[in-house]
Amino acid sequence: VSDASGCSMIALLHTGAAKFPQSLLPRARQAVCSLLPTGVLKGYGSIVNRKLASHGFGASMAAMSSFPPQRYHYFLVLDFEATCDKPQIHPQEIIEFPILKLNGRTMEIESTFHMYVQPVVHPQLTPFCTELTGIIQGMVDGQPSLQQVLERVDEWMAKEGLLDPSVKSIFVTCGDWDLKVMLPGQCQYLGLPVADYFKQWINLKKAYSFAMGSWPKNGLLDMNKGLNLQHIGRPHSGIDDCKNIANIMKTLAHRGFIFKQTSKPF
């Protein structure tokens, strides 16, 4: 109910924002906008925005999301590319190490870590590897070793506040291979420790199957198709795959899906 100036509706938002269902906020915003005269709207808009922000609804009404809150403050989207050939070479070595820091409240990308890695056992990339990943020899030659890259990941995690015990974050991968097989296997081969934050993750394929009721046999391509999303970049580019994973997660979150850890504790 509103008077001519819409003040009653604003008062409702002022006093009831803490208990107001988040899913109804976009409708409330439309109601306020339709009831307020243009001049009044400008004056009251910032007041309502500030009031809602003080209740944890974001910095502006336009930025408010209508999906339920996630269990994590941040999702760390990761997708390795590694040396490969047909038949497969052993050991495989990580050659691209991308991470996207996804805000668990807005599902927007806040920060990016992206480095190429110099392979040491098989330093020369195969034509098959270059064709599959788009990574050419010059992109890995002279790059840091995996040990050096892992040190820089730790520095980035610290800088982003992700090592704070009060901050809940978890890695997200398209499958279990990256953190169950690839990273621990190469670290074991090189005699390197695996940081604890790499030991729990969300397998996006499992999350998608829980949300949509079907298993994405062809990974990102099937998930994008199932959600009517345009594929970003080229398949098997680590950084592009991360962007697709983030886009799929955002879409599922907007549909009300809440992400949970799928890996078993080490």
mmCIF file of C-alpha atoms in Angstrom:
data_model
loop_
_atom_site.group_PDB
_atom_site.id
_atom_site.type_symbol
_atom_site.label_atom_id
_atom_site.label_comp_id
_atom_site.label_asym_id
_atom_site.label_seq_id
_atom_site.Cartn_x
_atom_site.Cartn_y
_atom_site.Cartn_z
ATOM 1 C CA VAL A 1 0.000 0.000 0.000
ATOM 2 C CA SER A 2 1.347 3.427 -0.872
ATOM 3 C CA ASP A 3 0.359 7.058 -0.660
ATOM 4 C CA ALA A 4 0.899 9.484 -3.551
ATOM 5 C CA SER A 5 4.575 9.907 -2.788
ATOM 6 C CA GLY A 6 5.259 6.206 -2.283
ATOM 7 C CA CYS A 7 6.562 6.899 1.215
ATOM 8 C CA SER A 8 4.644 4.014 2.767
ATOM 9 C CA MET A 9 6.373 1.537 0.485
ATOM 10 C CA ILE A 10 9.742 3.072 1.302
ATOM 11 C CA ALA A 11 8.966 2.908 5.009
ATOM 12 C CA LEU A 12 8.136 -0.764 4.585
ATOM 13 C CA LEU A 13 11.503 -1.376 2.962
ATOM 14 C CA HIS A 14 13.230 0.695 5.642
ATOM 15 C CA THR A 15 11.734 -1.219 8.535
ATOM 16 C CA GLY A 16 11.271 -4.656 7.029
ATOM 17 C CA ALA A 17 14.327 -5.191 4.844
ATOM 18 C CA ALA A 18 15.927 -7.552 7.332
ATOM 19 C CA LYS A 19 12.940 -9.918 7.141
ATOM 20 C CA PHE A 20 11.938 -9.219 3.552
ATOM 21 C CA PRO A 21 12.249 -12.354 1.349
ATOM 22 C CA GLN A 22 15.208 -11.834 -0.955
ATOM 23 C CA SER A 23 13.370 -13.473 -3.855
ATOM 24 C CA LEU A 24 10.730 -10.718 -3.733
ATOM 25 C CA LEU A 25 13.152 -7.786 -3.723
ATOM 26 C CA PRO A 26 13.178 -7.279 -7.523
ATOM 27 C CA ARG A 27 9.347 -7.041 -7.460
ATOM 28 C CA ALA A 28 9.509 -4.600 -4.570
ATOM 29 C CA ARG A 29 11.948 -2.467 -6.499
ATOM 30 C CA GLN A 30 9.609 -2.416 -9.512
ATOM 31 C CA ALA A 31 6.679 -1.500 -7.273
ATOM 32 C CA VAL A 32 8.577 1.397 -5.709
ATOM 33 C CA CYS A 33 9.764 2.636 -9.094
ATOM 34 C CA SER A 34 6.240 2.574 -10.541
ATOM 35 C CA LEU A 35 4.727 4.391 -7.570
ATOM 36 C CA LEU A 36 7.301 7.135 -7.086
ATOM 37 C CA PRO A 37 7.260 10.287 -9.214
ATOM 38 C CA THR A 38 10.505 10.778 -11.095
ATOM 39 C CA GLY A 39 11.778 13.564 -8.861
ATOM 40 C CA VAL A 40 11.007 11.687 -5.690
ATOM 41 C CA LEU A 41 12.497 8.466 -7.059
ATOM 42 C CA LYS A 42 15.891 10.073 -7.476
ATOM 43 C CA GLY A 43 15.879 11.311 -3.911
ATOM 44 C CA TYR A 44 14.643 8.141 -2.290
ATOM 45 C CA GLY A 45 16.531 5.707 -4.521
ATOM 46 C CA SER A 46 19.856 6.205 -2.804
ATOM 47 C CA ILE A 47 18.201 6.024 0.638
ATOM 48 C CA VAL A 48 16.580 2.683 -0.127
ATOM 49 C CA ASN A 49 19.815 1.396 -1.656
ATOM 50 C CA ARG A 50 21.778 2.339 1.458
ATOM 51 C CA LYS A 51 19.147 0.833 3.739
ATOM 52 C CA LEU A 52 19.093 -2.460 1.860
ATOM 53 C CA ALA A 53 22.878 -2.522 1.698
ATOM 54 C CA SER A 54 23.012 -2.177 5.473
ATOM 55 C CA HIS A 55 20.975 -5.374 5.686
ATOM 56 C CA GLY A 56 23.389 -7.265 3.435
ATOM 57 C CA PHE A 57 21.509 -6.891 0.190
ATOM 58 C CA GLY A 58 24.391 -5.357 -1.762
ATOM 59 C CA ALA A 59 25.575 -1.892 -2.679
ATOM 60 C CA SER A 60 22.703 -1.129 -5.069
ATOM 61 C CA MET A 61 19.292 -2.481 -5.910
ATOM 62 C CA ALA A 62 20.367 -3.032 -9.500
ATOM 63 C CA ALA A 63 23.120 -5.358 -8.289
ATOM 64 C CA MET A 64 20.855 -7.383 -6.007
ATOM 65 C CA SER A 65 20.540 -11.050 -6.839
ATOM 66 C CA SER A 66 17.414 -13.132 -6.458
ATOM 67 C CA PHE A 67 19.126 -16.451 -5.765
ATOM 68 C CA PRO A 68 19.664 -18.059 -2.359
ATOM 69 C CA PRO A 69 22.963 -17.551 -0.518
ATOM 70 C CA GLN A 70 25.747 -20.062 -1.107
ATOM 71 C CA ARG A 71 27.660 -21.966 1.579
ATOM 72 C CA TYR A 72 30.980 -20.434 0.540
ATOM 73 C CA HIS A 73 32.251 -16.875 0.418
ATOM 74 C CA TYR A 74 34.302 -17.664 -2.692
ATOM 75 C CA PHE A 75 34.541 -20.318 -5.379
ATOM 76 C CA LEU A 76 37.977 -20.829 -6.941
ATOM 77 C CA VAL A 77 37.433 -22.066 -10.475
ATOM 78 C CA LEU A 78 40.397 -24.055 -11.765
ATOM 79 C CA ASP A 79 41.131 -25.920 -15.005
ATOM 80 C CA PHE A 80 44.603 -27.271 -15.800
ATOM 81 C CA GLU A 81 46.024 -27.972 -19.224
ATOM 82 C CA ALA A 82 48.840 -30.515 -19.337
ATOM 83 C CA THR A 83 51.341 -32.104 -21.695
ATOM 84 C CA CYS A 84 49.689 -34.814 -23.762
ATOM 85 C CA ASP A 85 49.991 -36.985 -26.853
ATOM 86 C CA LYS A 86 48.527 -40.100 -28.453
ATOM 87 C CA PRO A 87 49.402 -42.545 -26.982
ATOM 88 C CA GLN A 88 49.550 -40.620 -23.697
ATOM 89 C CA ILE A 89 52.952 -39.520 -22.410
ATOM 90 C CA HIS A 90 54.022 -40.144 -18.808
ATOM 91 C CA PRO A 91 54.284 -38.291 -16.597
ATOM 92 C CA GLN A 92 51.929 -35.559 -17.683
ATOM 93 C CA GLU A 93 52.928 -32.054 -16.577
ATOM 94 C CA ILE A 94 50.774 -28.990 -15.975
ATOM 95 C CA ILE A 95 51.446 -26.286 -18.558
ATOM 96 C CA GLU A 96 48.578 -23.852 -17.844
ATOM 97 C CA PHE A 97 47.451 -22.917 -14.328
ATOM 98 C CA PRO A 98 44.374 -20.610 -14.260
ATOM 99 C CA ILE A 99 42.151 -19.754 -11.273
ATOM 100 C CA LEU A 100 39.121 -17.460 -11.204
ATOM 101 C CA LYS A 101 37.971 -16.082 -7.841
ATOM 102 C CA LEU A 102 34.171 -16.127 -7.947
ATOM 103 C CA ASN A 103 32.208 -14.186 -5.324
ATOM 104 C CA GLY A 104 29.780 -16.590 -3.646
ATOM 105 C CA ARG A 105 27.150 -13.885 -3.125
ATOM 106 C CA THR A 106 27.127 -12.254 -6.555
ATOM 107 C CA MET A 107 28.640 -15.147 -8.577
ATOM 108 C CA GLU A 108 30.795 -12.579 -10.372
ATOM 109 C CA ILE A 109 34.530 -12.936 -11.083
ATOM 110 C CA GLU A 110 36.545 -10.754 -8.702
ATOM 111 C CA SER A 111 40.139 -11.767 -9.446
ATOM 112 C CA THR A 112 42.189 -13.941 -11.810
ATOM 113 C CA PHE A 113 45.373 -15.956 -11.406
ATOM 114 C CA HIS A 114 46.825 -17.194 -14.694
ATOM 115 C CA MET A 115 50.293 -18.542 -15.464
ATOM 116 C CA TYR A 116 51.881 -20.896 -17.962
ATOM 117 C CA VAL A 117 54.273 -23.509 -16.604
ATOM 118 C CA GLN A 118 57.553 -24.851 -18.006
ATOM 119 C CA PRO A 119 57.443 -28.669 -18.290
ATOM 120 C CA VAL A 120 60.720 -30.322 -17.285
ATOM 121 C CA VAL A 121 60.366 -34.044 -18.040
ATOM 122 C CA HIS A 122 59.006 -33.498 -21.561
ATOM 123 C CA PRO A 123 59.943 -29.861 -22.247
ATOM 124 C CA GLN A 124 58.985 -30.038 -25.938
ATOM 125 C CA LEU A 125 55.233 -29.830 -26.548
ATOM 126 C CA THR A 126 53.829 -32.321 -29.020
ATOM 127 C CA PRO A 127 51.858 -31.197 -32.093
ATOM 128 C CA PHE A 128 48.842 -33.015 -30.609
ATOM 129 C CA CYS A 129 49.125 -30.979 -27.393
ATOM 130 C CA THR A 130 49.384 -27.675 -29.246
ATOM 131 C CA GLU A 131 46.428 -28.527 -31.487
ATOM 132 C CA LEU A 132 44.292 -29.576 -28.510
ATOM 133 C CA THR A 133 45.108 -26.733 -26.117
ATOM 134 C CA GLY A 134 46.228 -23.909 -28.388
ATOM 135 C CA ILE A 135 49.395 -23.609 -26.290
ATOM 136 C CA ILE A 136 52.512 -23.212 -28.424
ATOM 137 C CA GLN A 137 56.117 -23.850 -27.395
ATOM 138 C CA GLY A 138 56.924 -20.171 -26.942
ATOM 139 C CA MET A 139 54.171 -19.842 -24.316
ATOM 140 C CA VAL A 140 55.874 -22.301 -21.937
ATOM 141 C CA ASP A 141 59.570 -21.804 -22.716
ATOM 142 C CA GLY A 142 61.233 -19.806 -19.940
ATOM 143 C CA GLN A 143 58.135 -19.863 -17.732
ATOM 144 C CA PRO A 144 58.337 -20.706 -14.006
ATOM 145 C CA SER A 145 58.473 -24.321 -12.851
ATOM 146 C CA LEU A 146 55.461 -25.891 -11.135
ATOM 147 C CA GLN A 147 57.108 -25.359 -7.752
ATOM 148 C CA GLN A 148 57.506 -21.639 -8.469
ATOM 149 C CA VAL A 149 53.940 -21.343 -9.752
ATOM 150 C CA LEU A 150 52.576 -23.053 -6.633
ATOM 151 C CA GLU A 151 54.476 -20.537 -4.507
ATOM 152 C CA ARG A 152 52.870 -17.710 -6.495
ATOM 153 C CA VAL A 153 49.443 -19.296 -6.092
ATOM 154 C CA ASP A 154 49.966 -19.243 -2.339
ATOM 155 C CA GLU A 155 50.997 -15.585 -2.479
ATOM 156 C CA TRP A 156 47.881 -14.773 -4.553
ATOM 157 C CA MET A 157 45.654 -16.699 -2.129
ATOM 158 C CA ALA A 158 47.105 -14.680 0.759
ATOM 159 C CA LYS A 159 46.719 -11.365 -1.082
ATOM 160 C CA GLU A 160 43.080 -12.156 -1.872
ATOM 161 C CA GLY A 161 42.329 -12.964 1.772
ATOM 162 C CA LEU A 162 41.601 -16.607 0.963
ATOM 163 C CA LEU A 163 43.932 -17.976 3.651
ATOM 164 C CA ASP A 164 41.946 -16.259 6.414
ATOM 165 C CA PRO A 165 40.354 -19.065 8.506
ATOM 166 C CA SER A 166 37.113 -17.072 8.680
ATOM 167 C CA VAL A 167 36.803 -17.008 4.872
ATOM 168 C CA LYS A 168 35.155 -20.090 3.377
ATOM 169 C CA SER A 169 36.363 -20.933 -0.122
ATOM 170 C CA ILE A 170 36.537 -24.068 -2.239
ATOM 171 C CA PHE A 171 37.965 -25.016 -5.625
ATOM 172 C CA VAL A 172 35.672 -25.932 -8.507
ATOM 173 C CA THR A 173 36.776 -28.132 -11.423
ATOM 174 C CA CYS A 174 35.104 -29.769 -14.405
ATOM 175 C CA GLY A 175 35.656 -33.334 -13.236
ATOM 176 C CA ASP A 176 37.898 -34.809 -10.546
ATOM 177 C CA TRP A 177 41.040 -35.172 -12.688
ATOM 178 C CA ASP A 178 42.641 -31.786 -11.928
ATOM 179 C CA LEU A 179 42.875 -32.105 -8.139
ATOM 180 C CA LYS A 180 42.486 -35.851 -7.609
ATOM 181 C CA VAL A 181 44.944 -37.036 -10.261
ATOM 182 C CA MET A 182 46.947 -34.350 -12.042
ATOM 183 C CA LEU A 183 48.209 -32.035 -9.309
ATOM 184 C CA PRO A 184 48.888 -34.651 -6.582
ATOM 185 C CA GLY A 185 50.467 -36.990 -9.150
ATOM 186 C CA GLN A 186 52.888 -34.372 -10.472
ATOM 187 C CA CYS A 187 53.676 -33.104 -6.979
ATOM 188 C CA GLN A 188 54.465 -36.644 -5.863
ATOM 189 C CA TYR A 189 56.727 -37.136 -8.892
ATOM 190 C CA LEU A 190 58.582 -33.892 -8.127
ATOM 191 C CA GLY A 191 58.624 -34.375 -4.348
ATOM 192 C CA LEU A 192 56.464 -31.300 -3.707
ATOM 193 C CA PRO A 193 53.846 -30.911 -0.961
ATOM 194 C CA VAL A 194 50.202 -30.334 -1.881
ATOM 195 C CA ALA A 195 48.595 -27.438 0.002
ATOM 196 C CA ASP A 196 45.521 -28.358 2.051
ATOM 197 C CA TYR A 197 43.302 -25.956 0.088
ATOM 198 C CA PHE A 198 43.774 -28.162 -2.993
ATOM 199 C CA LYS A 199 42.396 -31.207 -1.153
ATOM 200 C CA GLN A 200 38.681 -30.417 -1.331
ATOM 201 C CA TRP A 201 36.694 -29.321 -4.328
ATOM 202 C CA ILE A 202 33.395 -29.268 -6.201
ATOM 203 C CA ASN A 203 33.145 -31.360 -9.363
ATOM 204 C CA LEU A 204 30.942 -29.230 -11.631
ATOM 205 C CA LYS A 205 29.787 -32.305 -13.565
ATOM 206 C CA LYS A 206 28.335 -33.781 -10.372
ATOM 207 C CA ALA A 207 26.802 -30.458 -9.347
ATOM 208 C CA TYR A 208 25.201 -30.082 -12.786
ATOM 209 C CA SER A 209 23.805 -33.614 -12.663
ATOM 210 C CA PHE A 210 22.293 -32.922 -9.218
ATOM 211 C CA ALA A 211 20.725 -29.697 -10.488
ATOM 212 C CA MET A 212 19.579 -30.829 -13.938
ATOM 213 C CA GLY A 213 19.042 -34.566 -13.526
ATOM 214 C CA SER A 214 21.354 -35.629 -16.353
ATOM 215 C CA TRP A 215 25.055 -36.411 -16.601
ATOM 216 C CA PRO A 216 27.057 -34.081 -18.932
ATOM 217 C CA LYS A 217 28.940 -36.757 -20.889
ATOM 218 C CA ASN A 218 30.745 -34.162 -22.993
ATOM 219 C CA GLY A 219 31.517 -31.882 -20.073
ATOM 220 C CA LEU A 220 31.296 -28.152 -20.629
ATOM 221 C CA LEU A 221 29.794 -28.492 -24.101
ATOM 222 C CA ASP A 222 26.834 -30.491 -22.768
ATOM 223 C CA MET A 223 26.391 -28.201 -19.758
ATOM 224 C CA ASN A 224 26.343 -25.085 -21.922
ATOM 225 C CA LYS A 225 23.877 -26.739 -24.275
ATOM 226 C CA GLY A 226 21.640 -27.892 -21.419
ATOM 227 C CA LEU A 227 21.514 -24.353 -20.009
ATOM 228 C CA ASN A 228 21.235 -22.628 -23.420
ATOM 229 C CA LEU A 229 24.552 -20.850 -22.891
ATOM 230 C CA GLN A 230 27.007 -19.747 -25.562
ATOM 231 C CA HIS A 231 30.398 -21.441 -25.235
ATOM 232 C CA ILE A 232 33.137 -18.949 -24.339
ATOM 233 C CA GLY A 233 36.466 -19.092 -26.210
ATOM 234 C CA ARG A 234 38.001 -22.350 -27.389
ATOM 235 C CA PRO A 235 37.634 -25.781 -25.760
ATOM 236 C CA HIS A 236 40.720 -26.980 -23.824
ATOM 237 C CA SER A 237 42.028 -23.496 -23.210
ATOM 238 C CA GLY A 238 42.427 -23.511 -19.437
ATOM 239 C CA ILE A 239 41.435 -19.883 -18.891
ATOM 240 C CA ASP A 240 38.488 -20.134 -21.319
ATOM 241 C CA ASP A 241 37.290 -23.336 -19.666
ATOM 242 C CA CYS A 242 37.378 -21.513 -16.308
ATOM 243 C CA LYS A 243 35.189 -18.749 -17.755
ATOM 244 C CA ASN A 244 32.686 -21.337 -18.985
ATOM 245 C CA ILE A 245 32.650 -23.050 -15.587
ATOM 246 C CA ALA A 246 32.003 -19.702 -13.885
ATOM 247 C CA ASN A 247 29.187 -18.898 -16.315
ATOM 248 C CA ILE A 248 27.540 -22.292 -15.749
ATOM 249 C CA MET A 249 27.827 -21.869 -11.965
ATOM 250 C CA LYS A 250 26.255 -18.415 -12.103
ATOM 251 C CA THR A 251 23.365 -19.749 -14.189
ATOM 252 C CA LEU A 252 22.737 -22.675 -11.831
ATOM 253 C CA ALA A 253 22.918 -20.362 -8.807
ATOM 254 C CA HIS A 254 20.328 -18.048 -10.356
ATOM 255 C CA ARG A 255 18.089 -21.103 -10.704
ATOM 256 C CA GLY A 256 18.395 -21.654 -6.957
ATOM 257 C CA PHE A 257 21.071 -24.368 -6.871
ATOM 258 C CA ILE A 258 23.338 -24.373 -3.808
ATOM 259 C CA PHE A 259 26.817 -25.800 -4.422
ATOM 260 C CA LYS A 260 28.289 -28.358 -2.044
ATOM 261 C CA GLN A 261 31.649 -30.117 -1.829
ATOM 262 C CA THR A 262 31.679 -33.310 -3.882
ATOM 263 C CA SER A 263 35.189 -34.619 -3.176
ATOM 264 C CA LYS A 264 35.852 -37.033 -0.354
ATOM 265 C CA PRO A 265 38.257 -35.873 2.376
ATOM 266 C CA PHE A 266 41.860 -36.885 1.785
#
